[in-house]
mmCIF file of C-alpha atoms in Angstrom:
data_model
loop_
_atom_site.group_PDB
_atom_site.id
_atom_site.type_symbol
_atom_site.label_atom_id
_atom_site.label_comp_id
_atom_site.label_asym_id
_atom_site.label_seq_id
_atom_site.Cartn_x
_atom_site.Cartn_y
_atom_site.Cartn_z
ATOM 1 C CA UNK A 1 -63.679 -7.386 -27.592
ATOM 2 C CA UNK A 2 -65.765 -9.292 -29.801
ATOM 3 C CA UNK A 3 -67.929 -6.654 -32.600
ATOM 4 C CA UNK A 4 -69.778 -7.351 -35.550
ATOM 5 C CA UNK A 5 -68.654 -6.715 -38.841
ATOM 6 C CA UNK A 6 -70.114 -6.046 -42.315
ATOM 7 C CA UNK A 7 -69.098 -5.728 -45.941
ATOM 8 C CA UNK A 8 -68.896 -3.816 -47.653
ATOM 9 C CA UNK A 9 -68.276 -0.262 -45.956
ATOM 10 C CA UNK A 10 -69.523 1.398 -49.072
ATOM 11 C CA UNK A 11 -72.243 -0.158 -51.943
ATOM 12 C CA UNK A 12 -72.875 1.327 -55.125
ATOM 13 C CA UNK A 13 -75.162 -0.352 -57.871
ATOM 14 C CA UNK A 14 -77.490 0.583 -61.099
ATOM 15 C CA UNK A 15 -80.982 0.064 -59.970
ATOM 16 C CA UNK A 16 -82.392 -3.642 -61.006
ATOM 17 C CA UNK A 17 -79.349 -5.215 -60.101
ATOM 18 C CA UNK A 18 -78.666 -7.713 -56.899
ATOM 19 C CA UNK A 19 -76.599 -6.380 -54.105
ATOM 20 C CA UNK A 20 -75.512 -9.150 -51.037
ATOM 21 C CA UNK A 21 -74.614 -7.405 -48.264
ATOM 22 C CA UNK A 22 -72.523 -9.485 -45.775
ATOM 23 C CA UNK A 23 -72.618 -9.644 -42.012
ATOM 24 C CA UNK A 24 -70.419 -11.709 -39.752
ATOM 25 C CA UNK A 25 -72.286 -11.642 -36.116
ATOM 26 C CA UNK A 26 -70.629 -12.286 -33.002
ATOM 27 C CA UNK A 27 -70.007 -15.865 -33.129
ATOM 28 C CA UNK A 28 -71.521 -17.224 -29.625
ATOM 29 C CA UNK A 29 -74.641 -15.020 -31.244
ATOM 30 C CA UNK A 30 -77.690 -16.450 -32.128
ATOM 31 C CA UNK A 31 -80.418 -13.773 -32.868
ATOM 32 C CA UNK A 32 -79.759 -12.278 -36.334
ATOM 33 C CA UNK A 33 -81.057 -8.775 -37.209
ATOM 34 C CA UNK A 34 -81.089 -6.616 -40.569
ATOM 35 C CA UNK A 35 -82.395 -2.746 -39.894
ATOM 36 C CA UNK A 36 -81.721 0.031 -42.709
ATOM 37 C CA UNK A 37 -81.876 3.785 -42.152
ATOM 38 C CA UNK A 38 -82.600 6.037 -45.265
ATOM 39 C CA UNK A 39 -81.042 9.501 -44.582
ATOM 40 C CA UNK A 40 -82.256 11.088 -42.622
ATOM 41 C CA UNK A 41 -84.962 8.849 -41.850
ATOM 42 C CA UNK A 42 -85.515 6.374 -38.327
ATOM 43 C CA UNK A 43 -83.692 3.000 -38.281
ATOM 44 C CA UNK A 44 -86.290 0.666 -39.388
ATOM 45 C CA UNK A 45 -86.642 -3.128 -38.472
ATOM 46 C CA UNK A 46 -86.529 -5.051 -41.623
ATOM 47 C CA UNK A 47 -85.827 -8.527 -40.523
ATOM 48 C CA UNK A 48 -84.863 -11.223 -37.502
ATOM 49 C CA UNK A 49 -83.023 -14.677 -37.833
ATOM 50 C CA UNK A 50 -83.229 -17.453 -35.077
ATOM 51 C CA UNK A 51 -82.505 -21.102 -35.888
ATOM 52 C CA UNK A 52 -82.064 -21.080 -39.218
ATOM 53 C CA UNK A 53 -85.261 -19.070 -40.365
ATOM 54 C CA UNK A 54 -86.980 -15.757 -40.194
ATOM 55 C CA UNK A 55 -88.645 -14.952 -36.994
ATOM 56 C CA UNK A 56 -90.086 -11.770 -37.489
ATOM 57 C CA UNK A 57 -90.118 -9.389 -40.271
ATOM 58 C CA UNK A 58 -91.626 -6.214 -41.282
ATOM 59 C CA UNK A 59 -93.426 -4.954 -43.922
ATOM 60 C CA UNK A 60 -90.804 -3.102 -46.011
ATOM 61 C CA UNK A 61 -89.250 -6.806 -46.096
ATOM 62 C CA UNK A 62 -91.122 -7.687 -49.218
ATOM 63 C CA UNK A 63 -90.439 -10.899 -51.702
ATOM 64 C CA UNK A 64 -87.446 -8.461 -53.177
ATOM 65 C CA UNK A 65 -85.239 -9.120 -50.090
ATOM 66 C CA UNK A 66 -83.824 -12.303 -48.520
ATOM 67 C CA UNK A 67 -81.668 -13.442 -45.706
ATOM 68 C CA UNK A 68 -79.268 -16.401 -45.463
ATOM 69 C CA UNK A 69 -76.712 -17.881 -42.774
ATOM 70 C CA UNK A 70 -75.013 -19.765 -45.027
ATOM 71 C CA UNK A 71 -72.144 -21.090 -43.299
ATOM 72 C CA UNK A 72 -72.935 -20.864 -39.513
ATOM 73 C CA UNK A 73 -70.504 -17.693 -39.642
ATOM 74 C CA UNK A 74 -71.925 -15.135 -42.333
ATOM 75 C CA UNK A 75 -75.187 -13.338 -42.233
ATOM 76 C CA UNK A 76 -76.246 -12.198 -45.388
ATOM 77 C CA UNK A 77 -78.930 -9.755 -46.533
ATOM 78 C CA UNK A 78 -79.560 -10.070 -50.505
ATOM 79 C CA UNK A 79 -82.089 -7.632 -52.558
ATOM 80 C CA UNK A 80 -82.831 -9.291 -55.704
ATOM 81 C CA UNK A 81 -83.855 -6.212 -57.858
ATOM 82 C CA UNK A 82 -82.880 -2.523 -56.347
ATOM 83 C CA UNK A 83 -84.311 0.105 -56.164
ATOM 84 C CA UNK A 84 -83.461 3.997 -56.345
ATOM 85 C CA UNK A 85 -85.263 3.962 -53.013
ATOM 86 C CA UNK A 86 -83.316 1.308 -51.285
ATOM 87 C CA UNK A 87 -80.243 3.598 -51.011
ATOM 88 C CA UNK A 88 -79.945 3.129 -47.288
ATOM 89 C CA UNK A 89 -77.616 2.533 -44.424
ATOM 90 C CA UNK A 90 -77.758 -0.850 -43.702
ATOM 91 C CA UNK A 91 -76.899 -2.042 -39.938
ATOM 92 C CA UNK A 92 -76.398 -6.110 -38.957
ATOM 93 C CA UNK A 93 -76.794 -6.650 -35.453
ATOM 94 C CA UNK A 94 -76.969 -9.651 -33.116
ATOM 95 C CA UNK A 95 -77.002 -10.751 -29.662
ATOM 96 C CA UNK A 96 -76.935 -14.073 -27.666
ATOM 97 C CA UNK A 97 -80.001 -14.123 -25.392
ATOM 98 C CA UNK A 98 -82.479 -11.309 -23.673
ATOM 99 C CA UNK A 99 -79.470 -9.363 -23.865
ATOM 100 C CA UNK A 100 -78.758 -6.249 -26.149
ATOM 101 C CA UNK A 101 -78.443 -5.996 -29.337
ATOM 102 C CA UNK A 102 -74.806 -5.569 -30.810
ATOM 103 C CA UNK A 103 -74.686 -3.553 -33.597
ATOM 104 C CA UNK A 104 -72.190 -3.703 -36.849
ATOM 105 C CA UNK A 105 -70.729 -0.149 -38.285
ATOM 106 C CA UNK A 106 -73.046 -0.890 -41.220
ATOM 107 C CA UNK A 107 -72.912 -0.685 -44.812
ATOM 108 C CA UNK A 108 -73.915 2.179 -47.163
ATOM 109 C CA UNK A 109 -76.363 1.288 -50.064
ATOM 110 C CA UNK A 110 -76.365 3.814 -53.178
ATOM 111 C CA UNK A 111 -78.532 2.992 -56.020
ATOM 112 C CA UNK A 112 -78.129 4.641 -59.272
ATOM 113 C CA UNK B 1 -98.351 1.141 -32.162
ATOM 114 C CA UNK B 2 -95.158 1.612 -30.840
ATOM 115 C CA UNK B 3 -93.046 4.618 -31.777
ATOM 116 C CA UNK B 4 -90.319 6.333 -30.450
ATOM 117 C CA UNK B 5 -90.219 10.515 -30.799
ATOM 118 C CA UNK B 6 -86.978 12.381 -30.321
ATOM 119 C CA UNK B 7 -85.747 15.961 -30.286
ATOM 120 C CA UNK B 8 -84.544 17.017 -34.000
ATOM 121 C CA UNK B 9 -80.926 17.757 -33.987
ATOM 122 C CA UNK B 10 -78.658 19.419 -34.836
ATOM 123 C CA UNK B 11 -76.863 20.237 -31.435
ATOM 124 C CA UNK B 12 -73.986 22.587 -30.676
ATOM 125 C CA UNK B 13 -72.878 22.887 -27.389
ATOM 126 C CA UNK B 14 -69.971 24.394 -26.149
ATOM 127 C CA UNK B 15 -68.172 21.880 -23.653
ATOM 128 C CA UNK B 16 -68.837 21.998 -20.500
ATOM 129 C CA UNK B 17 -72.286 22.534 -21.111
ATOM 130 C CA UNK B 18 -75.828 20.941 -20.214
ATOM 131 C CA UNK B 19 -77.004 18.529 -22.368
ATOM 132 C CA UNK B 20 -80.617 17.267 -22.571
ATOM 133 C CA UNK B 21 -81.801 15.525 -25.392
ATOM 134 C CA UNK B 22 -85.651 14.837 -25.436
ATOM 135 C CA UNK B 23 -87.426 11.301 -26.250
ATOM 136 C CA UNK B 24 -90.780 9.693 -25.911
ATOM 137 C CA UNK B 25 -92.538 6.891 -26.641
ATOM 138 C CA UNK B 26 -95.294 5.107 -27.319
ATOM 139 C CA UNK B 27 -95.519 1.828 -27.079
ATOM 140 C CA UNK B 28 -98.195 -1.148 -25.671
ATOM 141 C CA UNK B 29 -97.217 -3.361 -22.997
ATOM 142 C CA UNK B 30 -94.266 -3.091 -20.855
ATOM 143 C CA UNK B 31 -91.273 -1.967 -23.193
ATOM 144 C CA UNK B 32 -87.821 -1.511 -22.392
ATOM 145 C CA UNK B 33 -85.955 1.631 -22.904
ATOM 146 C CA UNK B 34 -82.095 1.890 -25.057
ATOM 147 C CA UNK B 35 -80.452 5.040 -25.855
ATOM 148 C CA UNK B 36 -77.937 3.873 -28.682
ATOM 149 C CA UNK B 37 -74.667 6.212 -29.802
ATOM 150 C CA UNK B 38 -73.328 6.143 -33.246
ATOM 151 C CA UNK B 39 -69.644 7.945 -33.557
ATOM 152 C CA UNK B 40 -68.616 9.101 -36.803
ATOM 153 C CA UNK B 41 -67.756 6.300 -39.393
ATOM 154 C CA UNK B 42 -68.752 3.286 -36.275
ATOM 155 C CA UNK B 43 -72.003 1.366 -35.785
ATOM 156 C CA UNK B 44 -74.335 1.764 -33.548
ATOM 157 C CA UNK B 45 -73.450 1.180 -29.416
ATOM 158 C CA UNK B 46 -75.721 0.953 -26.364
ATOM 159 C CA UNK B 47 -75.115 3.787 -24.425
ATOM 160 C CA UNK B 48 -77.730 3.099 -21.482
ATOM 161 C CA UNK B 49 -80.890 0.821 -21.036
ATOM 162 C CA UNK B 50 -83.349 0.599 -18.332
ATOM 163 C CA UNK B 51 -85.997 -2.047 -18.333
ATOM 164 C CA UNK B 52 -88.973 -0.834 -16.432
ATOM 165 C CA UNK B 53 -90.433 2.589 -15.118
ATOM 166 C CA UNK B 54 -88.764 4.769 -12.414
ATOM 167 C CA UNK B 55 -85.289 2.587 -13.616
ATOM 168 C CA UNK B 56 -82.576 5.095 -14.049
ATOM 169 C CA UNK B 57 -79.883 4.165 -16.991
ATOM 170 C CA UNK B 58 -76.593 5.460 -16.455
ATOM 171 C CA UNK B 59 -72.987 5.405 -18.729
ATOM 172 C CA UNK B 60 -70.167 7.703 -18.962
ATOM 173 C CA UNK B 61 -71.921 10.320 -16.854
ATOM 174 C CA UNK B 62 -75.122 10.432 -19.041
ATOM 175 C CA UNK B 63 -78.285 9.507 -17.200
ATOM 176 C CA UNK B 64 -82.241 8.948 -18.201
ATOM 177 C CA UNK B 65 -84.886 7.843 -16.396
ATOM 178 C CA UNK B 66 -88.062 5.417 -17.442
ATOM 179 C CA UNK B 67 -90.854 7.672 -16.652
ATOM 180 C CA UNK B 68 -93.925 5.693 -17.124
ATOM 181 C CA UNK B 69 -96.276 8.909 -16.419
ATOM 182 C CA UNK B 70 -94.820 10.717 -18.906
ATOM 183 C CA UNK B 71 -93.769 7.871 -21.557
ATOM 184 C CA UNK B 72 -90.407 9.430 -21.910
ATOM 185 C CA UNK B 73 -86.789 8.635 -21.561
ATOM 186 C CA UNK B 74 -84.981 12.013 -21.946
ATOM 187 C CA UNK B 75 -81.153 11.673 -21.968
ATOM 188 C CA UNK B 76 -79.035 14.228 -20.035
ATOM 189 C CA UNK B 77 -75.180 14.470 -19.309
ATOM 190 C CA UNK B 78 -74.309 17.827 -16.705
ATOM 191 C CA UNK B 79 -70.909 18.345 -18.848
ATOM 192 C CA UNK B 80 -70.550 17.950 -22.414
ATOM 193 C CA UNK B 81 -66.721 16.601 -23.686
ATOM 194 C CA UNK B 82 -65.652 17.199 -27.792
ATOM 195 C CA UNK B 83 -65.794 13.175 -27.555
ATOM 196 C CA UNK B 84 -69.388 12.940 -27.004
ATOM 197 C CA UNK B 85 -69.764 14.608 -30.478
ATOM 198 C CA UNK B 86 -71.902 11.678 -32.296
ATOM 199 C CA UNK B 87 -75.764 10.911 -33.145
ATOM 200 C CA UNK B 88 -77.814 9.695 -30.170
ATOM 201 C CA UNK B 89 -81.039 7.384 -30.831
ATOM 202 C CA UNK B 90 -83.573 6.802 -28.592
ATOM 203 C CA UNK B 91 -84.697 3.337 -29.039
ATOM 204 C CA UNK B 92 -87.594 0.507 -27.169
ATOM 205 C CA UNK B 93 -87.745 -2.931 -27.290
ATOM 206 C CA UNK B 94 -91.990 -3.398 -27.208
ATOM 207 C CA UNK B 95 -93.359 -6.589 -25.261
ATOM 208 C CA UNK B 96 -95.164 -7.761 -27.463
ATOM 209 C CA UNK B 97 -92.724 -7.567 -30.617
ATOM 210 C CA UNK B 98 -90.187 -9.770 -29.668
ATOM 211 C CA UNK B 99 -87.133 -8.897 -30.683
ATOM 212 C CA UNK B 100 -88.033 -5.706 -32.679
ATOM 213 C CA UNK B 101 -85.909 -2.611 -31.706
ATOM 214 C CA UNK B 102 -88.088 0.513 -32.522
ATOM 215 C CA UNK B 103 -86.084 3.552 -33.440
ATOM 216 C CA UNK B 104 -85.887 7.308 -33.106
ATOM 217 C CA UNK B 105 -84.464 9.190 -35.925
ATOM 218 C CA UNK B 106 -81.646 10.914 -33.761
ATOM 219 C CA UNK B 107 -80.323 13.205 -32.865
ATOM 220 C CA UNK B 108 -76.463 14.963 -34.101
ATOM 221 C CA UNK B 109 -74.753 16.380 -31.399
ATOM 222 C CA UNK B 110 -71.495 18.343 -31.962
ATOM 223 C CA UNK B 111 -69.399 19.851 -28.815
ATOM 224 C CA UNK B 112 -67.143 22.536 -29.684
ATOM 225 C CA UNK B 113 -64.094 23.365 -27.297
#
């Protein structure tokens, strides 16, 4: 069965350094999603991807974080400058149409 | 806004036993309703949806109901198995947000033989 995968499992940077975090979405997919849950904490929307640009985003997706399909298979989430506070769980998900939302196992962000 | 309120966890539960694991909402518009399950070390999987009030989502014997009157979506399962041991998040999809999945913070249930 088809899934959605990320890399990698397990992140661990100083703060002010760039982190990519890599997504490859289901490939007949073509909504993109980035959400990030701080322990704890709610999963949070931070951003959506539809035809090569953002569609919606929310406000903790500030000028620090970006998003790029780069090679029609790979979804990638970069933050340019971390933060202590962007230690987070970060989940990829994507789906096809009206459908759900499919959901990668996520990758763990720890800033030091 | 929308929002999505669920029970805090931890849960123990013996198998065998009732489960019931409270969520509302709030939300403008007509939202669908997800609860999502995330096993230990996997990503997050839809468990059960249902898309408009009095709907009735059901999935390997749990069940929840779209109750407009109430705004809630409470999940329930009559028998609890070791394998449903996992975090359970309540979750809408708003009408007027597009895409935007709004979640709960879950809730960790552990079944003990």
């Amino acid at each position: 069965e088809p899934e959605v995968t990320q890399t990698p499992s397990h992140q661990v940077t100083q703060m002010g350094q760039e982190v990519i975090l890599r997504c490859v979405p289901i490939s007949n997919h073509l909504y993109f999603y980035w959400y990030r849950q701080i322990l704890g904490q709610k999963v949070e929307f931070l951003v959506s991807f539809y035809n090569n640009e953002i569609s919606e985003k929310s406000e903790i997706f500030d000028d620090q974080f970006s998003v790029e399909r780069p090679d029609g298979s790979n979804f990638t989430l970069k933050i340019r400058s971390t933060k202590l506070e962007d230690s987070a769980m970060y989940f990829c998900a994507s789906k096809l149409d009206l459908n759900e939302q499919f959901f990668g196992p996520g990758t763990r962000l720890t800033v030091l | 806004g929308n929002s999505v309120t669920q029970m805090e966890g931890p849960v123990t539960l013996s198998e065998e036993a009732f489960l019931t694991i409270n969520c509302t909402y709030t939300a403008t518009g007509y939202p669908s309703l997800f609860w999502y399950v995330q096993y230990p070390g996997e990503g997050l999987q839809l468990l059960l949806k249902a898309t408009k009030a009095d709907d009735k989502g059901s999935n390997k014997g749990f069940e929840a109901t779209y109750r407009k009157e109430t705004t809630s979506f409470h999940l329930e399962k009559g028998s609890v198995q070791v394998s449903d041991s996992a975090v359970y998040f309540c979750a809408l999809r708003a009408s007027n947000t597009g895409n935007q999945f709004y979640f709960g913070t879950g809730t960790s249930l552990t079944v003990i033989p």
